[in-house]
mmCIF file of N, CA and C in Angstrom:
data_model
loop_
_atom_site.group_PDB
_atom_site.id
_atom_site.type_symbol
_atom_site.label_atom_id
_atom_site.label_comp_id
_atom_site.label_asym_id
_atom_site.label_seq_id
_atom_site.Cartn_x
_atom_site.Cartn_y
_atom_site.Cartn_z
ATOM 1 N N UNK A 1007 -74.861 50.623 14.889
ATOM 2 C CA UNK A 1007 -76.035 49.552 15.701
ATOM 3 C C UNK A 1007 -77.285 49.604 15.071
ATOM 4 N N UNK A 1008 -77.900 48.353 15.107
ATOM 5 C CA UNK A 1008 -78.959 48.321 14.439
ATOM 6 C C UNK A 1008 -80.200 47.634 15.987
ATOM 7 N N UNK A 1009 -81.514 49.087 15.755
ATOM 8 C CA UNK A 1009 -82.727 48.512 16.343
ATOM 9 C C UNK A 1009 -83.090 47.700 16.644
ATOM 10 N N UNK A 1010 -83.185 46.120 17.478
ATOM 11 C CA UNK A 1010 -84.212 45.244 17.208
ATOM 12 C C UNK A 1010 -85.548 45.156 18.382
ATOM 13 N N UNK A 1011 -86.220 45.030 18.215
ATOM 14 C CA UNK A 1011 -87.747 45.081 18.915
ATOM 15 C C UNK A 1011 -88.193 43.594 18.491
ATOM 16 N N UNK A 1012 -88.048 42.856 20.317
ATOM 17 C CA UNK A 1012 -88.450 41.524 20.004
ATOM 18 C C UNK A 1012 -90.006 41.164 20.640
ATOM 19 N N UNK A 1013 -90.698 40.032 19.719
ATOM 20 C CA UNK A 1013 -91.580 40.218 19.516
ATOM 21 C C UNK A 1013 -92.314 39.690 21.222
ATOM 22 N N UNK A 1014 -93.676 40.982 21.467
ATOM 23 C CA UNK A 1014 -93.956 40.244 23.380
ATOM 24 C C UNK A 1014 -94.136 39.257 23.574
ATOM 25 N N UNK A 1015 -93.945 38.931 24.722
ATOM 26 C CA UNK A 1015 -94.287 37.188 25.741
ATOM 27 C C UNK A 1015 -94.603 36.457 24.241
ATOM 28 N N UNK A 1016 -93.567 36.004 23.464
ATOM 29 C CA UNK A 1016 -93.939 34.765 22.338
ATOM 30 C C UNK A 1016 -92.906 33.864 23.107
ATOM 31 N N UNK A 1017 -92.177 33.317 23.891
ATOM 32 C CA UNK A 1017 -91.559 32.641 24.480
ATOM 33 C C UNK A 1017 -92.150 31.425 25.251
ATOM 34 N N UNK A 1018 -92.415 30.639 24.998
ATOM 35 C CA UNK A 1018 -92.619 29.482 25.671
ATOM 36 C C UNK A 1018 -92.505 28.702 27.178
ATOM 37 N N UNK A 1019 -92.147 28.904 27.970
ATOM 38 C CA UNK A 1019 -91.163 28.384 29.212
ATOM 39 C C UNK A 1019 -91.887 27.513 30.255
ATOM 40 N N UNK A 1020 -91.099 27.090 30.462
ATOM 41 C CA UNK A 1020 -91.789 25.867 31.930
ATOM 42 C C UNK A 1020 -90.813 26.020 33.343
ATOM 43 N N UNK A 1021 -90.688 25.562 34.095
ATOM 44 C CA UNK A 1021 -89.915 25.176 34.703
ATOM 45 C C UNK A 1021 -89.910 23.577 34.965
ATOM 46 N N UNK A 1022 -88.579 22.474 35.458
ATOM 47 C CA UNK A 1022 -89.190 21.477 35.062
ATOM 48 C C UNK A 1022 -88.076 20.865 35.939
ATOM 49 N N UNK A 1023 -88.419 20.124 37.273
ATOM 50 C CA UNK A 1023 -87.210 19.424 38.222
ATOM 51 C C UNK A 1023 -86.655 20.995 38.777
ATOM 52 N N UNK A 1024 -87.234 22.119 39.163
ATOM 53 C CA UNK A 1024 -86.579 23.747 39.070
ATOM 54 C C UNK A 1024 -86.118 24.194 38.080
ATOM 55 N N UNK A 1025 -85.936 23.595 37.150
ATOM 56 C CA UNK A 1025 -84.851 24.661 36.139
ATOM 57 C C UNK A 1025 -85.503 25.323 35.115
ATOM 58 N N UNK A 1026 -85.095 26.040 34.773
ATOM 59 C CA UNK A 1026 -85.859 26.958 33.425
ATOM 60 C C UNK A 1026 -85.960 26.283 32.345
ATOM 61 N N UNK A 1027 -87.092 25.966 31.290
ATOM 62 C CA UNK A 1027 -86.257 25.833 30.448
ATOM 63 C C UNK A 1027 -87.480 26.702 29.454
ATOM 64 N N UNK A 1028 -86.843 26.752 27.996
ATOM 65 C CA UNK A 1028 -88.022 26.984 26.824
ATOM 66 C C UNK A 1028 -88.011 26.319 25.323
ATOM 67 N N UNK A 1029 -88.746 26.682 25.128
ATOM 68 C CA UNK A 1029 -88.818 25.855 23.751
ATOM 69 C C UNK A 1029 -88.684 26.257 22.629
ATOM 70 N N UNK A 1030 -87.394 25.836 22.450
ATOM 71 C CA UNK A 1030 -86.914 26.296 21.071
ATOM 72 C C UNK A 1030 -87.987 25.899 19.751
ATOM 73 N N UNK A 1031 -88.255 26.720 18.836
ATOM 74 C CA UNK A 1031 -89.494 25.955 17.803
ATOM 75 C C UNK A 1031 -88.607 25.424 16.833
ATOM 76 N N UNK A 1032 -87.175 25.923 16.277
ATOM 77 C CA UNK A 1032 -86.389 25.558 15.265
ATOM 78 C C UNK A 1032 -86.152 23.581 15.606
ATOM 79 N N UNK A 1033 -85.658 23.943 16.590
ATOM 80 C CA UNK A 1033 -85.170 22.554 17.383
ATOM 81 C C UNK A 1033 -86.345 21.089 17.638
ATOM 82 N N UNK A 1034 -87.418 21.936 17.883
ATOM 83 C CA UNK A 1034 -88.465 21.568 18.372
ATOM 84 C C UNK A 1034 -88.343 20.595 19.745
ATOM 85 N N UNK A 1035 -87.894 21.517 20.599
ATOM 86 C CA UNK A 1035 -87.428 20.780 22.356
ATOM 87 C C UNK A 1035 -87.262 21.742 22.969
ATOM 88 N N UNK A 1036 -87.353 21.348 24.514
ATOM 89 C CA UNK A 1036 -86.841 22.264 25.588
ATOM 90 C C UNK A 1036 -85.783 22.174 25.512
ATOM 91 N N UNK A 1037 -84.881 23.710 25.921
ATOM 92 C CA UNK A 1037 -84.042 24.029 26.236
ATOM 93 C C UNK A 1037 -83.517 24.704 27.963
ATOM 94 N N UNK A 1038 -82.269 24.346 28.538
ATOM 95 C CA UNK A 1038 -82.400 24.877 29.471
ATOM 96 C C UNK A 1038 -82.554 26.291 29.097
ATOM 97 N N UNK A 1039 -82.860 27.454 29.811
ATOM 98 C CA UNK A 1039 -83.272 28.661 29.810
ATOM 99 C C UNK A 1039 -81.737 29.273 30.211
ATOM 100 N N UNK A 1040 -80.491 29.773 29.699
ATOM 101 C CA UNK A 1040 -79.430 29.941 30.106
ATOM 102 C C UNK A 1040 -79.350 31.781 29.583
ATOM 103 N N UNK A 1041 -78.702 32.700 30.409
ATOM 104 C CA UNK A 1041 -78.547 34.037 29.625
ATOM 105 C C UNK A 1041 -78.752 34.415 28.468
ATOM 106 N N UNK A 1042 -77.954 33.394 27.860
ATOM 107 C CA UNK A 1042 -77.708 33.565 26.135
ATOM 108 C C UNK A 1042 -78.788 32.716 25.731
ATOM 109 N N UNK A 1043 -79.634 31.759 25.839
ATOM 110 C CA UNK A 1043 -80.063 30.866 25.040
ATOM 111 C C UNK A 1043 -81.200 32.138 25.178
ATOM 112 N N UNK A 1044 -81.566 32.970 26.658
ATOM 113 C CA UNK A 1044 -82.567 33.612 26.207
ATOM 114 C C UNK A 1044 -82.489 34.249 25.259
ATOM 115 N N UNK A 1045 -81.366 34.850 24.992
ATOM 116 C CA UNK A 1045 -81.366 36.267 23.581
ATOM 117 C C UNK A 1045 -81.050 35.106 22.645
ATOM 118 N N UNK A 1046 -80.803 34.066 22.303
ATOM 119 C CA UNK A 1046 -80.970 33.156 21.207
ATOM 120 C C UNK A 1046 -82.521 32.709 21.103
ATOM 121 N N UNK A 1047 -82.722 32.719 21.455
ATOM 122 C CA UNK A 1047 -84.759 32.356 21.592
ATOM 123 C C UNK A 1047 -85.294 33.508 20.927
ATOM 124 N N UNK A 1048 -84.977 34.751 21.480
ATOM 125 C CA UNK A 1048 -85.908 36.175 21.150
ATOM 126 C C UNK A 1048 -85.502 36.127 20.278
ATOM 127 N N UNK A 1049 -84.539 35.564 19.909
ATOM 128 C CA UNK A 1049 -83.644 36.355 17.771
ATOM 129 C C UNK A 1049 -84.572 35.643 17.044
ATOM 130 N N UNK A 1050 -84.626 34.238 17.179
ATOM 131 C CA UNK A 1050 -85.632 32.939 16.654
ATOM 132 C C UNK A 1050 -86.939 33.836 16.119
ATOM 133 N N UNK A 1051 -87.527 34.209 17.384
ATOM 134 C CA UNK A 1051 -89.273 34.670 17.369
ATOM 135 C C UNK A 1051 -89.019 35.780 16.486
ATOM 136 N N UNK A 1052 -87.588 36.918 16.905
ATOM 137 C CA UNK A 1052 -87.682 38.412 15.960
ATOM 138 C C UNK A 1052 -87.352 38.271 14.771
ATOM 139 N N UNK A 1053 -87.068 36.654 14.626
ATOM 140 C CA UNK A 1053 -86.770 36.584 12.811
ATOM 141 C C UNK A 1053 -88.064 35.764 12.514
ATOM 142 N N UNK A 1054 -88.706 35.036 12.968
ATOM 143 C CA UNK A 1054 -89.915 34.639 12.098
ATOM 144 C C UNK A 1054 -91.555 34.825 12.616
ATOM 145 N N UNK A 1055 -91.292 36.080 13.592
ATOM 146 C CA UNK A 1055 -92.277 36.320 13.346
ATOM 147 C C UNK A 1055 -92.591 38.170 13.393
ATOM 148 N N UNK A 1056 -91.678 38.197 13.248
ATOM 149 C CA UNK A 1056 -91.538 40.052 12.996
ATOM 150 C C UNK A 1056 -90.891 40.078 11.561
ATOM 151 N N UNK A 1057 -89.853 39.455 11.042
ATOM 152 C CA UNK A 1057 -89.307 39.350 9.863
ATOM 153 C C UNK A 1057 -89.819 38.128 9.007
ATOM 154 N N UNK A 1058 -90.744 37.193 9.115
ATOM 155 C CA UNK A 1058 -90.751 36.369 8.567
ATOM 156 C C UNK A 1058 -90.135 35.353 7.800
ATOM 157 N N UNK A 1059 -88.746 35.065 8.554
ATOM 158 C CA UNK A 1059 -87.808 34.492 7.331
ATOM 159 C C UNK A 1059 -88.289 33.096 7.669
ATOM 160 N N UNK A 1060 -87.955 32.240 7.176
ATOM 161 C CA UNK A 1060 -88.957 30.582 6.724
ATOM 162 C C UNK A 1060 -87.957 30.246 8.106
ATOM 163 N N UNK A 1061 -88.948 29.491 8.945
ATOM 164 C CA UNK A 1061 -88.014 28.545 9.972
ATOM 165 C C UNK A 1061 -87.313 27.534 9.238
ATOM 166 N N UNK A 1062 -87.681 27.032 8.325
ATOM 167 C CA UNK A 1062 -87.271 25.790 7.443
ATOM 168 C C UNK A 1062 -85.390 26.089 6.882
ATOM 169 N N UNK A 1063 -85.202 27.267 7.249
ATOM 170 C CA UNK A 1063 -83.826 28.164 6.979
ATOM 171 C C UNK A 1063 -83.379 28.569 8.276
ATOM 172 N N UNK A 1064 -83.508 28.411 8.746
ATOM 173 C CA UNK A 1064 -82.772 28.906 10.125
ATOM 174 C C UNK A 1064 -82.203 27.487 10.942
ATOM 175 N N UNK A 1065 -80.694 27.562 10.855
ATOM 176 C CA UNK A 1065 -80.280 26.140 11.988
ATOM 177 C C UNK A 1065 -79.608 26.276 13.235
ATOM 178 N N UNK A 1066 -79.800 26.528 14.301
ATOM 179 C CA UNK A 1066 -79.467 26.968 15.618
ATOM 180 C C UNK A 1066 -78.126 25.713 15.835
ATOM 181 N N UNK A 1067 -77.421 26.761 16.444
ATOM 182 C CA UNK A 1067 -76.262 26.035 17.111
ATOM 183 C C UNK A 1067 -75.436 25.353 15.766
ATOM 184 N N UNK A 1068 -75.372 25.740 15.107
ATOM 185 C CA UNK A 1068 -74.993 24.656 13.691
ATOM 186 C C UNK A 1068 -73.454 24.188 13.703
ATOM 187 N N UNK A 1069 -73.086 23.084 13.976
ATOM 188 C CA UNK A 1069 -71.432 23.117 13.674
ATOM 189 C C UNK A 1069 -71.273 22.570 12.609
ATOM 190 N N UNK A 1070 -69.129 23.847 12.705
ATOM 191 C CA UNK A 1070 -68.724 24.002 11.827
ATOM 192 C C UNK A 1070 -67.022 23.412 12.216
ATOM 193 N N UNK A 1071 -65.976 23.161 11.625
ATOM 194 C CA UNK A 1071 -65.087 23.435 11.442
ATOM 195 C C UNK A 1071 -64.387 23.893 11.189
ATOM 196 N N UNK A 1072 -63.271 24.401 12.514
ATOM 197 C CA UNK A 1072 -62.068 25.351 11.942
ATOM 198 C C UNK A 1072 -61.073 24.676 12.015
ATOM 199 N N UNK A 1073 -60.575 24.438 11.125
ATOM 200 C CA UNK A 1073 -59.155 23.733 11.672
ATOM 201 C C UNK A 1073 -59.154 21.817 12.315
ATOM 202 N N UNK A 1074 -58.575 22.033 13.295
ATOM 203 C CA UNK A 1074 -58.501 20.435 13.828
ATOM 204 C C UNK A 1074 -60.141 21.144 15.214
ATOM 205 N N UNK A 1075 -60.675 22.010 15.547
ATOM 206 C CA UNK A 1075 -61.717 22.837 15.988
ATOM 207 C C UNK A 1075 -62.993 22.791 15.601
ATOM 208 N N UNK A 1076 -64.145 22.099 16.917
ATOM 209 C CA UNK A 1076 -65.785 22.366 16.216
ATOM 210 C C UNK A 1076 -66.028 23.263 17.005
ATOM 211 N N UNK A 1077 -66.637 23.940 16.308
ATOM 212 C CA UNK A 1077 -67.003 25.246 17.217
ATOM 213 C C UNK A 1077 -68.748 24.754 16.525
ATOM 214 N N UNK A 1078 -69.304 26.068 16.935
ATOM 215 C CA UNK A 1078 -71.059 25.985 16.438
ATOM 216 C C UNK A 1078 -71.269 27.624 16.505
ATOM 217 N N UNK A 1079 -72.161 27.997 15.505
ATOM 218 C CA UNK A 1079 -72.849 28.978 15.411
ATOM 219 C C UNK A 1079 -74.090 29.257 15.785
ATOM 220 N N UNK A 1080 -74.318 30.291 16.376
ATOM 221 C CA UNK A 1080 -75.354 30.487 17.012
ATOM 222 C C UNK A 1080 -77.040 29.966 16.515
ATOM 223 N N UNK A 1081 -77.056 30.845 15.909
ATOM 224 C CA UNK A 1081 -77.315 31.007 14.275
ATOM 225 C C UNK A 1081 -77.253 30.879 12.689
ATOM 226 N N UNK A 1082 -77.588 30.071 11.590
ATOM 227 C CA UNK A 1082 -77.112 30.214 10.687
ATOM 228 C C UNK A 1082 -78.490 30.700 9.782
ATOM 229 N N UNK A 1083 -78.637 31.601 8.869
ATOM 230 C CA UNK A 1083 -79.551 31.718 8.168
ATOM 231 C C UNK A 1083 -79.857 31.359 6.753
ATOM 232 N N UNK A 1084 -80.034 30.363 5.931
ATOM 233 C CA UNK A 1084 -79.763 30.267 4.690
ATOM 234 C C UNK A 1084 -80.512 30.667 3.514
ATOM 235 N N UNK A 1085 -79.868 30.614 2.258
ATOM 236 C CA UNK A 1085 -80.828 31.531 1.596
ATOM 237 C C UNK A 1085 -81.695 30.549 1.149
ATOM 238 N N UNK A 1086 -82.403 30.861 -0.364
ATOM 239 C CA UNK A 1086 -83.673 29.410 -0.873
ATOM 240 C C UNK A 1086 -83.103 28.479 -1.416
ATOM 241 N N UNK A 1087 -81.633 28.926 -1.818
ATOM 242 C CA UNK A 1087 -81.164 27.498 -2.393
ATOM 243 C C UNK A 1087 -79.745 27.187 -1.530
ATOM 244 N N UNK A 1088 -80.314 27.595 -0.075
ATOM 245 C CA UNK A 1088 -79.709 26.570 0.968
ATOM 246 C C UNK A 1088 -78.613 26.827 0.881
ATOM 247 N N UNK A 1089 -77.763 28.417 0.945
ATOM 248 C CA UNK A 1089 -76.394 28.405 0.680
ATOM 249 C C UNK A 1089 -76.626 29.517 2.412
ATOM 250 N N UNK A 1090 -75.217 29.606 2.807
ATOM 251 C CA UNK A 1090 -75.349 30.347 4.540
ATOM 252 C C UNK A 1090 -75.392 31.870 3.636
ATOM 253 N N UNK A 1091 -76.613 32.607 4.453
ATOM 254 C CA UNK A 1091 -76.798 33.931 3.689
ATOM 255 C C UNK A 1091 -76.721 34.762 5.186
ATOM 256 N N UNK A 1092 -77.331 34.387 6.279
ATOM 257 C CA UNK A 1092 -76.373 35.297 7.511
ATOM 258 C C UNK A 1092 -76.093 34.311 8.756
ATOM 259 N N UNK A 1093 -75.030 35.325 9.850
ATOM 260 C CA UNK A 1093 -74.371 34.153 10.684
ATOM 261 C C UNK A 1093 -74.717 35.321 11.898
ATOM 262 N N UNK A 1094 -75.544 34.618 12.503
ATOM 263 C CA UNK A 1094 -76.266 35.175 14.208
ATOM 264 C C UNK A 1094 -75.045 34.553 15.200
ATOM 265 N N UNK A 1095 -73.961 35.650 15.847
ATOM 266 C CA UNK A 1095 -73.547 35.205 17.274
ATOM 267 C C UNK A 1095 -74.255 36.152 18.356
ATOM 268 N N UNK A 1096 -74.563 35.154 19.451
ATOM 269 C CA UNK A 1096 -75.402 36.124 20.356
ATOM 270 C C UNK A 1096 -74.584 35.384 21.819
ATOM 271 N N UNK A 1097 -74.906 36.437 21.950
ATOM 272 C CA UNK A 1097 -74.039 36.667 23.801
ATOM 273 C C UNK A 1097 -75.188 37.104 24.605
ATOM 274 N N UNK A 1098 -74.958 36.722 25.920
ATOM 275 C CA UNK A 1098 -75.561 37.116 27.156
ATOM 276 C C UNK A 1098 -75.871 38.587 27.185
ATOM 277 N N UNK A 1099 -76.606 39.612 27.708
ATOM 278 C CA UNK A 1099 -77.229 40.702 27.885
ATOM 279 C C UNK A 1099 -75.460 41.576 28.417
ATOM 280 N N UNK A 1100 -75.029 40.819 29.144
ATOM 281 C CA UNK A 1100 -74.091 41.126 30.283
ATOM 282 C C UNK A 1100 -73.045 41.430 29.252
ATOM 283 N N UNK A 1101 -72.642 40.692 28.464
ATOM 284 C CA UNK A 1101 -71.260 40.380 27.588
ATOM 285 C C UNK A 1101 -71.545 41.649 26.835
ATOM 286 N N UNK A 1102 -70.496 42.307 26.535
ATOM 287 C CA UNK A 1102 -69.550 43.638 25.530
ATOM 288 C C UNK A 1102 -69.395 43.106 24.683
ATOM 289 N N UNK A 1103 -70.478 44.034 23.210
ATOM 290 C CA UNK A 1103 -69.720 43.624 22.247
ATOM 291 C C UNK A 1103 -68.498 44.333 21.838
ATOM 292 N N UNK A 1104 -67.410 42.961 21.609
ATOM 293 C CA UNK A 1104 -66.559 43.741 21.177
ATOM 294 C C UNK A 1104 -65.755 43.188 19.812
ATOM 295 N N UNK A 1105 -64.261 43.979 19.955
ATOM 296 C CA UNK A 1105 -64.209 43.374 19.095
ATOM 297 C C UNK A 1105 -63.319 41.589 18.996
ATOM 298 N N UNK A 1106 -63.225 40.989 20.457
ATOM 299 C CA UNK A 1106 -63.092 39.552 20.445
ATOM 300 C C UNK A 1106 -64.523 39.197 19.734
ATOM 301 N N UNK A 1107 -65.618 39.623 19.528
ATOM 302 C CA UNK A 1107 -66.866 39.169 19.253
ATOM 303 C C UNK A 1107 -66.335 39.429 17.579
ATOM 304 N N UNK A 1108 -66.157 40.923 17.111
ATOM 305 C CA UNK A 1108 -66.322 40.172 15.932
ATOM 306 C C UNK A 1108 -65.111 39.487 15.319
ATOM 307 N N UNK A 1109 -64.308 39.752 15.693
ATOM 308 C CA UNK A 1109 -63.159 38.362 15.380
ATOM 309 C C UNK A 1109 -63.779 36.585 15.317
ATOM 310 N N UNK A 1110 -64.498 36.651 16.389
ATOM 311 C CA UNK A 1110 -65.511 35.504 16.834
ATOM 312 C C UNK A 1110 -66.130 35.009 15.440
ATOM 313 N N UNK A 1111 -67.061 36.030 15.091
ATOM 314 C CA UNK A 1111 -67.816 35.821 14.087
ATOM 315 C C UNK A 1111 -67.073 35.929 12.466
ATOM 316 N N UNK A 1112 -66.094 36.468 12.624
ATOM 317 C CA UNK A 1112 -65.046 36.408 11.422
ATOM 318 C C UNK A 1112 -64.475 34.977 10.928
ATOM 319 N N UNK A 1113 -64.119 34.528 12.356
ATOM 320 C CA UNK A 1113 -63.691 32.560 11.541
ATOM 321 C C UNK A 1113 -64.378 31.791 11.702
ATOM 322 N N UNK A 1114 -65.802 32.113 11.997
ATOM 323 C CA UNK A 1114 -67.253 31.307 11.545
ATOM 324 C C UNK A 1114 -67.438 31.355 10.260
ATOM 325 N N UNK A 1115 -66.636 32.549 9.737
ATOM 326 C CA UNK A 1115 -67.451 32.806 8.284
ATOM 327 C C UNK A 1115 -66.429 32.177 7.046
ATOM 328 N N UNK A 1116 -65.296 32.264 7.911
ATOM 329 C CA UNK A 1116 -63.946 31.228 6.966
ATOM 330 C C UNK A 1116 -65.310 30.438 6.872
ATOM 331 N N UNK A 1117 -65.768 29.411 7.895
ATOM 332 C CA UNK A 1117 -66.039 27.809 7.369
ATOM 333 C C UNK A 1117 -67.470 28.260 6.845
ATOM 334 N N UNK A 1118 -67.923 28.813 6.807
ATOM 335 C CA UNK A 1118 -69.837 29.265 6.324
ATOM 336 C C UNK A 1118 -69.775 31.394 5.897
ATOM 337 N N UNK A 1119 -69.249 30.923 4.528
ATOM 338 C CA UNK A 1119 -68.902 32.438 4.192
ATOM 339 C C UNK A 1119 -70.710 32.638 3.975
ATOM 340 N N UNK A 1120 -70.929 33.602 4.664
ATOM 341 C CA UNK A 1120 -72.617 34.527 4.264
ATOM 342 C C UNK A 1120 -72.041 35.765 3.856
ATOM 343 N N UNK A 1121 -73.401 36.644 3.508
ATOM 344 C CA UNK A 1121 -73.403 37.649 3.069
ATOM 345 C C UNK A 1121 -73.112 38.736 4.394
ATOM 346 N N UNK A 1122 -74.264 38.022 4.938
ATOM 347 C CA UNK A 1122 -74.504 39.249 6.971
ATOM 348 C C UNK A 1122 -73.696 38.065 7.595
ATOM 349 N N UNK A 1123 -73.081 39.333 8.949
ATOM 350 C CA UNK A 1123 -72.853 38.720 9.525
ATOM 351 C C UNK A 1123 -73.214 39.574 11.291
ATOM 352 N N UNK A 1124 -73.830 39.041 11.933
ATOM 353 C CA UNK A 1124 -74.516 40.129 13.570
ATOM 354 C C UNK A 1124 -73.848 39.117 14.565
ATOM 355 N N UNK A 1125 -73.572 40.348 15.370
ATOM 356 C CA UNK A 1125 -73.250 39.834 16.772
ATOM 357 C C UNK A 1125 -74.452 40.786 17.810
ATOM 358 N N UNK A 1126 -75.131 39.818 18.563
ATOM 359 C CA UNK A 1126 -76.066 40.644 19.465
ATOM 360 C C UNK A 1126 -76.061 40.503 20.985
ATOM 361 N N UNK A 1127 -76.078 40.970 21.872
ATOM 362 C CA UNK A 1127 -75.952 40.650 23.029
ATOM 363 C C UNK A 1127 -77.487 40.934 23.364
ATOM 364 N N UNK A 1128 -78.322 41.091 22.807
ATOM 365 C CA UNK A 1128 -79.777 40.981 23.018
ATOM 366 C C UNK A 1128 -80.133 42.632 23.001
ATOM 367 N N UNK A 1129 -79.210 43.020 24.214
ATOM 368 C CA UNK A 1129 -79.679 44.857 24.069
ATOM 369 C C UNK A 1129 -79.152 45.237 23.070
ATOM 370 N N UNK A 1130 -78.430 44.852 21.954
ATOM 371 C CA UNK A 1130 -77.296 45.947 21.095
ATOM 372 C C UNK A 1130 -76.817 44.806 20.195
ATOM 373 N N UNK A 1131 -76.798 45.395 19.184
ATOM 374 C CA UNK A 1131 -77.105 44.268 18.168
ATOM 375 C C UNK A 1131 -76.077 45.803 16.559
ATOM 376 N N UNK A 1132 -74.478 44.546 16.246
ATOM 377 C CA UNK A 1132 -73.967 45.203 15.253
ATOM 378 C C UNK A 1132 -73.636 44.117 13.898
ATOM 379 N N UNK A 1133 -74.092 44.649 12.947
ATOM 380 C CA UNK A 1133 -74.397 43.879 11.716
ATOM 381 C C UNK A 1133 -73.256 44.697 10.430
ATOM 382 N N UNK A 1134 -73.274 43.629 9.849
ATOM 383 C CA UNK A 1134 -72.050 43.416 8.522
ATOM 384 C C UNK A 1134 -72.784 42.778 7.635
ATOM 385 N N UNK A 1135 -72.593 43.745 6.580
ATOM 386 C CA UNK A 1135 -72.915 42.985 4.652
ATOM 387 C C UNK A 1135 -71.481 43.242 4.014
ATOM 388 N N UNK A 1136 -71.389 41.720 3.401
ATOM 389 C CA UNK A 1136 -70.084 41.369 2.838
ATOM 390 C C UNK A 1136 -70.224 41.732 1.457
ATOM 391 N N UNK A 1137 -69.820 42.931 0.539
ATOM 392 C CA UNK A 1137 -69.426 43.180 -0.643
ATOM 393 C C UNK A 1137 -68.174 44.187 -1.059
ATOM 394 N N UNK A 1138 -67.945 42.610 -2.578
ATOM 395 C CA UNK A 1138 -66.559 42.924 -2.974
ATOM 396 C C UNK A 1138 -65.390 42.519 -2.245
ATOM 397 N N UNK A 1139 -65.764 41.246 -1.272
ATOM 398 C CA UNK A 1139 -64.892 41.023 -0.240
ATOM 399 C C UNK A 1139 -64.288 41.725 1.251
ATOM 400 N N UNK A 1140 -65.465 42.999 1.525
ATOM 401 C CA UNK A 1140 -65.237 43.592 2.368
ATOM 402 C C UNK A 1140 -66.459 43.518 3.064
ATOM 403 N N UNK A 1141 -66.242 43.917 4.395
ATOM 404 C CA UNK A 1141 -67.603 43.953 4.991
ATOM 405 C C UNK A 1141 -67.572 45.416 5.788
ATOM 406 N N UNK A 1142 -68.864 45.908 5.811
ATOM 407 C CA UNK A 1142 -69.093 47.344 5.925
ATOM 408 C C UNK A 1142 -70.788 47.182 6.985
ATOM 409 N N UNK A 1143 -69.821 47.978 7.637
ATOM 410 C CA UNK A 1143 -71.355 47.884 8.805
ATOM 411 C C UNK A 1143 -72.361 48.610 8.199
ATOM 412 N N UNK A 1144 -73.650 47.854 9.020
ATOM 413 C CA UNK A 1144 -75.100 47.894 7.965
ATOM 414 C C UNK A 1144 -75.715 48.785 9.266
ATOM 415 N N UNK A 1145 -77.071 49.417 9.261
ATOM 416 C CA UNK A 1145 -77.736 49.952 10.515
ATOM 417 C C UNK A 1145 -79.656 49.158 10.333
ATOM 418 N N UNK A 1146 -80.049 48.894 9.217
ATOM 419 C CA UNK A 1146 -80.821 47.545 9.518
ATOM 420 C C UNK A 1146 -80.962 47.055 9.250
ATOM 421 N N UNK A 1147 -81.429 45.702 9.705
ATOM 422 C CA UNK A 1147 -81.666 44.464 9.342
ATOM 423 C C UNK A 1147 -82.172 43.891 8.125
ATOM 424 N N UNK A 1148 -81.493 42.915 7.591
ATOM 425 C CA UNK A 1148 -81.725 43.144 5.643
ATOM 426 C C UNK A 1148 -83.133 42.317 6.118
ATOM 427 N N UNK A 1149 -83.804 42.312 5.348
ATOM 428 C CA UNK A 1149 -85.279 41.418 5.097
ATOM 429 C C UNK A 1149 -85.201 40.114 4.150
ATOM 430 N N UNK A 1150 -85.704 39.124 4.518
ATOM 431 C CA UNK A 1150 -85.537 37.942 3.986
ATOM 432 C C UNK A 1150 -86.374 38.303 2.212
ATOM 433 N N UNK A 1151 -85.631 38.195 1.304
ATOM 434 C CA UNK A 1151 -86.131 38.395 -0.024
ATOM 435 C C UNK A 1151 -85.613 37.585 -1.019
ATOM 436 N N UNK A 1152 -84.658 36.851 -0.674
ATOM 437 C CA UNK A 1152 -84.020 35.998 -1.381
ATOM 438 C C UNK A 1152 -84.759 34.701 -1.737
#
């Protein structure tokens, strides 16, 4: 299990027509603030502010094709040569990270093969690194140095 420290008070929030919204700095628009969106937006801040990942290499809700189904990856981080490098699957805080969550991100990996897979509910995060065709759990969040 990895420990993630989100930046303090970095989300831009507003209420519009009685609905709470958060500004997505990657998509450059206001989004309804659901519990899952809160986790996703805090991760974006963590990636950009704490880990210094280039915002230009982060995709939010990246659509992928799984057979006949269209799915969306919460966050995809690309390498500098624009290949998928990491997939992050966000769940709301009340969702327990389980085998089902791991299977979901592994399905995404079929369409978007990435070196790192991360599942998170904002409180807990589990990461995996692919080496020689196998996934190994990691304890530290990867630095972006590619």
